[in-house]
PDB file of C-alpha atoms in Angstrom:
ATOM      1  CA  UNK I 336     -17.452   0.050 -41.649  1.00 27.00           C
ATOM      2  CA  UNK I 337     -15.473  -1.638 -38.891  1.00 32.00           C
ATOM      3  CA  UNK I 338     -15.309   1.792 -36.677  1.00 37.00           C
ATOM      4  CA  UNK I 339     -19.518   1.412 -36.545  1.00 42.00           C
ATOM      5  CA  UNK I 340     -18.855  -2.599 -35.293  1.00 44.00           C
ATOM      6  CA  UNK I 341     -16.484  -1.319 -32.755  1.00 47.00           C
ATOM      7  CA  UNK I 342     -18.492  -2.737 -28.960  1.00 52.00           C
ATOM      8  CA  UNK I 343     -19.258  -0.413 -26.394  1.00 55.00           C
ATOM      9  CA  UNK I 344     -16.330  -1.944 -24.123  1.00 55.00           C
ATOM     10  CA  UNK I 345     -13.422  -4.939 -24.480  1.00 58.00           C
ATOM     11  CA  UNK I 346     -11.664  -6.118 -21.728  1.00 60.00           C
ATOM     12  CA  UNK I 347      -8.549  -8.128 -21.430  1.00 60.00           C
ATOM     13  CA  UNK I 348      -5.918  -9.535 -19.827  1.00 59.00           C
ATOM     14  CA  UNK I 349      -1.926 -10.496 -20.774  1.00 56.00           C
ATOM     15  CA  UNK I 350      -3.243 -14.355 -20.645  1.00 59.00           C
ATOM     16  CA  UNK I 351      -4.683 -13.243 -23.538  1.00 52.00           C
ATOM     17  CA  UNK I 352      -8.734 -13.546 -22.156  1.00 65.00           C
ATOM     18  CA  UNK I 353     -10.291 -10.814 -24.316  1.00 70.00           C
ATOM     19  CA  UNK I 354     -14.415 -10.151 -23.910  1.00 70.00           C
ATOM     20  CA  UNK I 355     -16.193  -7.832 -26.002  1.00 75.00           C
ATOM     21  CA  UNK I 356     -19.412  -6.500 -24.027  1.00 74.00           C
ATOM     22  CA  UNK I 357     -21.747  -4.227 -25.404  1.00 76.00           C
ATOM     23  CA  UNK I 358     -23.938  -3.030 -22.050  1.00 78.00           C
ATOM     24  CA  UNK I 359     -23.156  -1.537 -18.641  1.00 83.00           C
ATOM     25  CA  UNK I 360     -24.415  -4.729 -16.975  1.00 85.00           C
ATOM     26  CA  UNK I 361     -21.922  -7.235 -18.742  1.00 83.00           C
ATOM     27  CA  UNK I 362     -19.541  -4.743 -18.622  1.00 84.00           C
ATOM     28  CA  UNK I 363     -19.551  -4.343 -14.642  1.00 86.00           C
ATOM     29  CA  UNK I 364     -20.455  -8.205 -13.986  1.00 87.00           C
ATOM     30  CA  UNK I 365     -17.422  -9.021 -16.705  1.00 85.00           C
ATOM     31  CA  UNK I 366     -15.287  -6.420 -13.824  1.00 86.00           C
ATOM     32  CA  UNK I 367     -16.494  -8.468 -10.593  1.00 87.00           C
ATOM     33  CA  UNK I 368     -15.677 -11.509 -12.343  1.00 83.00           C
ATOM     34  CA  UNK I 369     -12.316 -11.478 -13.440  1.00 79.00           C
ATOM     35  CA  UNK I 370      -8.839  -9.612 -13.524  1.00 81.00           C
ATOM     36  CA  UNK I 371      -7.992  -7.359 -16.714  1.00 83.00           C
ATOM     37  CA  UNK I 372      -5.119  -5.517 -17.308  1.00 84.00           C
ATOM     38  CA  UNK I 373      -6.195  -3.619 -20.527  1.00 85.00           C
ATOM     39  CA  UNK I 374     -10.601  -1.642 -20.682  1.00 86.00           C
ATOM     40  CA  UNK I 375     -10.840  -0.256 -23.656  1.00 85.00           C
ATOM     41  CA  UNK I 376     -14.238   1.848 -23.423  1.00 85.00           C
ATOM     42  CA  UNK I 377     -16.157   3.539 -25.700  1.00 84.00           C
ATOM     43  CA  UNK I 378     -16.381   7.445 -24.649  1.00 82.00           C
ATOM     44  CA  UNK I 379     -19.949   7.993 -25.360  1.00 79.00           C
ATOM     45  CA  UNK I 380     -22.555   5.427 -24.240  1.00 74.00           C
ATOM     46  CA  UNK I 381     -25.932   5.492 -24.256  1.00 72.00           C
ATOM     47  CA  UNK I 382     -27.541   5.800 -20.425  1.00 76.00           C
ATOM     48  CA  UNK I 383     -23.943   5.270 -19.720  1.00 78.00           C
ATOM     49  CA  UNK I 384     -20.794   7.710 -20.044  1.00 80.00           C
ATOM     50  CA  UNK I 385     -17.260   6.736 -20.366  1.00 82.00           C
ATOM     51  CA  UNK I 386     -16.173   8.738 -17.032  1.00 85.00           C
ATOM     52  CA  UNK I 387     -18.296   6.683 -15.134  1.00 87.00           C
ATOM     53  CA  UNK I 388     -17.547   3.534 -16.774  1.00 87.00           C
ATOM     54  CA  UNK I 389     -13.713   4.540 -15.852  1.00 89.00           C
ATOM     55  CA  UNK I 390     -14.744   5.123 -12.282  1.00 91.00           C
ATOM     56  CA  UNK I 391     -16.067   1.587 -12.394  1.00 90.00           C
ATOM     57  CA  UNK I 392     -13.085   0.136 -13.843  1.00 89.00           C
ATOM     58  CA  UNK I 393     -10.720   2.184 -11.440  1.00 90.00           C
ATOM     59  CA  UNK I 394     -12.862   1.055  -8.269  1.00 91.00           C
ATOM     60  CA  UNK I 395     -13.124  -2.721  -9.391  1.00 90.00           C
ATOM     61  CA  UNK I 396     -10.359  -3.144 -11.192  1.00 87.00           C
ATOM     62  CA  UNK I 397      -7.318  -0.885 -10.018  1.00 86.00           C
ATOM     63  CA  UNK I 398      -4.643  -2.540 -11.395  1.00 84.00           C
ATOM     64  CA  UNK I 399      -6.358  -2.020 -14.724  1.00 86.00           C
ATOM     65  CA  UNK I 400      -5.488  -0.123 -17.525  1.00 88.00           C
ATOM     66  CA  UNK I 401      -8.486   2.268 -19.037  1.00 89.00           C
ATOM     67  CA  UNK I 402      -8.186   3.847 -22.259  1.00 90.00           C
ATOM     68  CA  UNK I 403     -10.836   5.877 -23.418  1.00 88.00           C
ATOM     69  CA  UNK I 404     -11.831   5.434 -27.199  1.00 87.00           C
ATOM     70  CA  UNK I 405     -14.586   8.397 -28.469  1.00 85.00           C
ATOM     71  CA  UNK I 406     -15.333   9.555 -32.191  1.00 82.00           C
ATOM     72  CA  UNK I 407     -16.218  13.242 -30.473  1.00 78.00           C
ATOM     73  CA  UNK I 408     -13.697  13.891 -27.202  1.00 76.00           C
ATOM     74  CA  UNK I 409     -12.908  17.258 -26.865  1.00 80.00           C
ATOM     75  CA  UNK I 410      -9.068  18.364 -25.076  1.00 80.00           C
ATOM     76  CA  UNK I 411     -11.160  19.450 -22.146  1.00 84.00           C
ATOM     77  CA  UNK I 412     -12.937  15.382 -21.899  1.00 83.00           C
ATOM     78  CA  UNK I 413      -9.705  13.922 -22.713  1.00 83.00           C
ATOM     79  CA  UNK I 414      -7.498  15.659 -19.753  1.00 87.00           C
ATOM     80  CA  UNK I 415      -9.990  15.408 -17.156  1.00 88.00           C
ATOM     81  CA  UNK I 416     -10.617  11.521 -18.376  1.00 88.00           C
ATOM     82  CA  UNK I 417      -6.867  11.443 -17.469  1.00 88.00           C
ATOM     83  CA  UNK I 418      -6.844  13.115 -14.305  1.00 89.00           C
ATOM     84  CA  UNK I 419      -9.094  10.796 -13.042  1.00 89.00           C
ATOM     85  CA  UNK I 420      -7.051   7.814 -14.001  1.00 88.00           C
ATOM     86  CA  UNK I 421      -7.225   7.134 -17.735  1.00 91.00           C
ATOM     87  CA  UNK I 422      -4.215   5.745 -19.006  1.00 89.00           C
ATOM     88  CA  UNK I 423      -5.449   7.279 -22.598  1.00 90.00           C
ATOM     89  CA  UNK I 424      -7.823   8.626 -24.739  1.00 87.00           C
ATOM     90  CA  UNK I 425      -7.943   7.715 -28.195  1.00 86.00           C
ATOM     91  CA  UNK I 426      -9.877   9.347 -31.425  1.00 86.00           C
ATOM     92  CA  UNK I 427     -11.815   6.537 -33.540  1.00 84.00           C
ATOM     93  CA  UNK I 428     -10.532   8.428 -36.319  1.00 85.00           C
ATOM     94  CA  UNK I 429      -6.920   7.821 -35.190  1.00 84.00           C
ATOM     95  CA  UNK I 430      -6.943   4.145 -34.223  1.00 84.00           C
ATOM     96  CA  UNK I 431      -3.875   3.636 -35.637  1.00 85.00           C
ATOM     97  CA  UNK I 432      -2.636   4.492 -32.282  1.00 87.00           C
ATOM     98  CA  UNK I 433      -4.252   1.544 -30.645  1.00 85.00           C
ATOM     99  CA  UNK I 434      -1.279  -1.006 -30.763  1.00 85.00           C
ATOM    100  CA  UNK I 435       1.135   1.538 -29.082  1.00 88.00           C
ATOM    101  CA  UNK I 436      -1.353   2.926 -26.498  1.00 89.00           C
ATOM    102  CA  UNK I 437      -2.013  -1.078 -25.793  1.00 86.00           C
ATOM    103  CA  UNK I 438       1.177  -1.780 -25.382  1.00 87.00           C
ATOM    104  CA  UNK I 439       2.436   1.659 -23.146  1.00 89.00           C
ATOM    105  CA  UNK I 440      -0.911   0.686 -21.193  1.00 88.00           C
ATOM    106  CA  UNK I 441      -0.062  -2.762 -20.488  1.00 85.00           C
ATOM    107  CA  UNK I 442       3.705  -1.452 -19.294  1.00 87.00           C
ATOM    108  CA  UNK I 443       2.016   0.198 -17.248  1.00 87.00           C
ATOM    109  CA  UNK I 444      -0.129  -2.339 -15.481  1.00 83.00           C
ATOM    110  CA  UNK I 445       2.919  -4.886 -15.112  1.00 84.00           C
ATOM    111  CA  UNK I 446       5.002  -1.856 -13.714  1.00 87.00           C
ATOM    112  CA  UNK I 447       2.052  -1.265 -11.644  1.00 85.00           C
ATOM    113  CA  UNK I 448       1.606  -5.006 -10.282  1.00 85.00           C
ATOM    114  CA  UNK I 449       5.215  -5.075  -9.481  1.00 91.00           C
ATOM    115  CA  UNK I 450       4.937  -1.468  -7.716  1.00 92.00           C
ATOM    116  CA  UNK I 451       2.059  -2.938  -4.977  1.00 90.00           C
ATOM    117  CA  UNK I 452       3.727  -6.505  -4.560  1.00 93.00           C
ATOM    118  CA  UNK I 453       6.792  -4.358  -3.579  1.00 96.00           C
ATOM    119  CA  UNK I 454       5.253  -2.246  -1.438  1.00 96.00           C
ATOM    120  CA  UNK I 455       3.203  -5.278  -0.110  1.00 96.00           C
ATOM    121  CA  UNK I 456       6.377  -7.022   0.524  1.00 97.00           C
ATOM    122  CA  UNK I 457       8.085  -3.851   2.442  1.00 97.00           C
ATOM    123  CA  UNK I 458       4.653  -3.560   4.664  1.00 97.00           C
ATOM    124  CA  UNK I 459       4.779  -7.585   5.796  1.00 97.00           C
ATOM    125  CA  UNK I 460       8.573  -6.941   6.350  1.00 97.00           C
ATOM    126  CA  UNK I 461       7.970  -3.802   8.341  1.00 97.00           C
ATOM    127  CA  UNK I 462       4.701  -6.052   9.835  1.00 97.00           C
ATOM    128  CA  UNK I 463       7.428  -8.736  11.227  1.00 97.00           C
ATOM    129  CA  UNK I 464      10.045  -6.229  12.265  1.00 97.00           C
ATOM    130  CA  UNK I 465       7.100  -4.847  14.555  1.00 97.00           C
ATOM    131  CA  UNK I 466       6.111  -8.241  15.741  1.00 97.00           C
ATOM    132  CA  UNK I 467      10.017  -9.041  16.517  1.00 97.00           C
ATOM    133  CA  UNK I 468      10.539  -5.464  18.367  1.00 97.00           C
ATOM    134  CA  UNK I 469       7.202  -6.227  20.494  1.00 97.00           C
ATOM    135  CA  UNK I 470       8.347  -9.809  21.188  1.00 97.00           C
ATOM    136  CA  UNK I 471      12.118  -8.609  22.396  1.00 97.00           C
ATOM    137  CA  UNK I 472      10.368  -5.135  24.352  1.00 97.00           C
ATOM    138  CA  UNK I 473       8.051  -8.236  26.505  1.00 97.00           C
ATOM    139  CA  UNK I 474      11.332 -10.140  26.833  1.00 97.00           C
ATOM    140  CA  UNK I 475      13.458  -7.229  27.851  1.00 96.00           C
ATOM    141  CA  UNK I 476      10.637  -5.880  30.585  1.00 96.00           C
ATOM    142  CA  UNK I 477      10.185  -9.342  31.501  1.00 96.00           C
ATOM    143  CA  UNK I 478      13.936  -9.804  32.687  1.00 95.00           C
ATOM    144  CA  UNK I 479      14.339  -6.002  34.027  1.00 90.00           C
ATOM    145  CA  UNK I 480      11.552  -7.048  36.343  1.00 92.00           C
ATOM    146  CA  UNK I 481      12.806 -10.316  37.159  1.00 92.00           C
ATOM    147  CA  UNK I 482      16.401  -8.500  38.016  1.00 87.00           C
ATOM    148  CA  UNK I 483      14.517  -5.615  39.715  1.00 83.00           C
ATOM    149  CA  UNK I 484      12.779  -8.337  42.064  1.00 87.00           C
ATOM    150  CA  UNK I 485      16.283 -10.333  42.230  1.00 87.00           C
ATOM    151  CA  UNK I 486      17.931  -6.812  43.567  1.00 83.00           C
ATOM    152  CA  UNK I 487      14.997  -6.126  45.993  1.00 79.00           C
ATOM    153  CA  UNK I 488      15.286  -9.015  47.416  1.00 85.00           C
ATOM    154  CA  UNK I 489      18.784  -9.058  48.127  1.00 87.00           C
ATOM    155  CA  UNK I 490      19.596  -7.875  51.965  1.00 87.00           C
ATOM    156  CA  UNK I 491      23.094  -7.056  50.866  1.00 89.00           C
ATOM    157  CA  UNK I 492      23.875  -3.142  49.777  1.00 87.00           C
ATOM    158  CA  UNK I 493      24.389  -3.168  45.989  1.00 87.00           C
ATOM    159  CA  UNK I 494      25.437  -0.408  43.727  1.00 85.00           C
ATOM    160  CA  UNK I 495      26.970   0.320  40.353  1.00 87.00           C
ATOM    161  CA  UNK I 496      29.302   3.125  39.469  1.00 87.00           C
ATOM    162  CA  UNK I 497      30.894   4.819  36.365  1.00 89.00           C
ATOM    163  CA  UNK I 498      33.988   4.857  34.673  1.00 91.00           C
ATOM    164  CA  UNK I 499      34.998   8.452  37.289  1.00 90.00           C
ATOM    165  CA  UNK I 500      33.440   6.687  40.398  1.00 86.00           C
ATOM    166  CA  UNK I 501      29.934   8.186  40.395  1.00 85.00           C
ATOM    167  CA  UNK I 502      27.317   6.200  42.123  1.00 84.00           C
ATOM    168  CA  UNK I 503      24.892   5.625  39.241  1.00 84.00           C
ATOM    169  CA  UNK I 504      22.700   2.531  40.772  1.00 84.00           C
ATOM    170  CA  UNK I 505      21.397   1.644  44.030  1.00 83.00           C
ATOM    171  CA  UNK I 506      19.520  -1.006  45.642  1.00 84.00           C
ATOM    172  CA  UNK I 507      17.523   0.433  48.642  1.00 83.00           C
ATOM    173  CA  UNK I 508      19.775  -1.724  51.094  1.00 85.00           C
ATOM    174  CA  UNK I 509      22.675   0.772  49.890  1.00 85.00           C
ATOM    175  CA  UNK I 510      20.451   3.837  50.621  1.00 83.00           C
ATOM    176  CA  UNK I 511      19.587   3.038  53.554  1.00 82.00           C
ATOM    177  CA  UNK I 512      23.192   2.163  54.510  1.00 84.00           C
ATOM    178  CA  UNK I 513      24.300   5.581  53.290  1.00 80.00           C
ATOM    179  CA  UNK I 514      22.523   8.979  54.028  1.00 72.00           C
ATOM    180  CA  UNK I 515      20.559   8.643  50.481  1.00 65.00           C
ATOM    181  CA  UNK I 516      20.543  12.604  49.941  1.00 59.00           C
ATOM    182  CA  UNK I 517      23.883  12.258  49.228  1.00 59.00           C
ATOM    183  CA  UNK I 518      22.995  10.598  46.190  1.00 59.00           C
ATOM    184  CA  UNK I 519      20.058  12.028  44.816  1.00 60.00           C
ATOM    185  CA  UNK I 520      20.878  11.506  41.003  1.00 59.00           C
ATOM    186  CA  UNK I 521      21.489   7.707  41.363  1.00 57.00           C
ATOM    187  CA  UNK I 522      18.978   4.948  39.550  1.00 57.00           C
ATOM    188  CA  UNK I 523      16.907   3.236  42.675  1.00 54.00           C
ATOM    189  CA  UNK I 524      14.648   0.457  42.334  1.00 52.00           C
TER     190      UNK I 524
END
């Protein structure tokens, strides 16, 4: 019967690389070695169980795809298997299901892949926006303190005023000149 020929796990990936492994050491080597986007893993293994398996897969291969295949999974298996990041669960009695859960589980990978490269993208943009604003903050402290020694050194009075007349700058040549309570509001070096 094919369902008793069925390996423990198969692995593969949209170029189409398919392995069939039947131990948890293949199985995790076959996850350090390459990229998958589709685990299909047997439920029940022996010295081995599928929820750990899928915490393998999940750790090692995020962008992965896990569905859980089991002849016995209860409801309660099958919803925690998917709270912890199944994609599915699947009955060996109801394999018919396998091409559509395959192909809703590979959606889900590429919508995955593009998902992080977006978000990577946004994070180097926000990255160089950063850089940029630190590069023109140095650049604008820079010249403020080149001006601020420019007006310190000047023995001339200098001041800047608003639109109504207010005093809102003064060198210290201008306070000095002029009783500098008078203007206790104005910018001084």
């Amino acid at each position: 019967m094919l369902l008793d020929r069925l390996p423990r796990f198969f692995v593969a990936s949209k170029r189409h690389q398919a392995l069939a492994l039947e131990d948890r050491k293949r199985f995790e080597a076959a996850l350090a070695e390459g990229t998958f986007d589709i685990i299909l893993c047997d439920y029940n293994l022996p010295g081995y169980d599928g929820l750990s398996a899928l915490e393998v897969a999940r750790e090692r291969q995020p962008d992965a795809r896990v569905i859980l295949v089991s002849g016995t999974m209860g409801e309660e298996e099958a919803v925690k298997s998917l709270h912890l990041g199944a994609t599915d669960y699947l009955l060996k009695q109801r394999l018919d299901r396998l091409g559509p859960a395959v192909r809703r589980a590979l959606d889900e990978a590429g919508e995955h892949r593009r998902r992080r490269r977006a978000e990577e993208a946004l994070r180097e943009a926000n990255e160089l926006l950063e850089e940029r604003v630190r590069e023109r903050t140095a650049r604008l402290e820079a010249s403020e303190a080149n001006l601020r020694r420019i007006v310190d050194n000047i023995h001339d009075a200098l001041f800047r005023n608003d639109a109504e007349g207010k005093v809102t700058f003064a060198n210290e040549q201008f306070l000095d000149l002029f009783d500098a309570r008078v203007f206790e509001d104005v910018e001084a070096p």
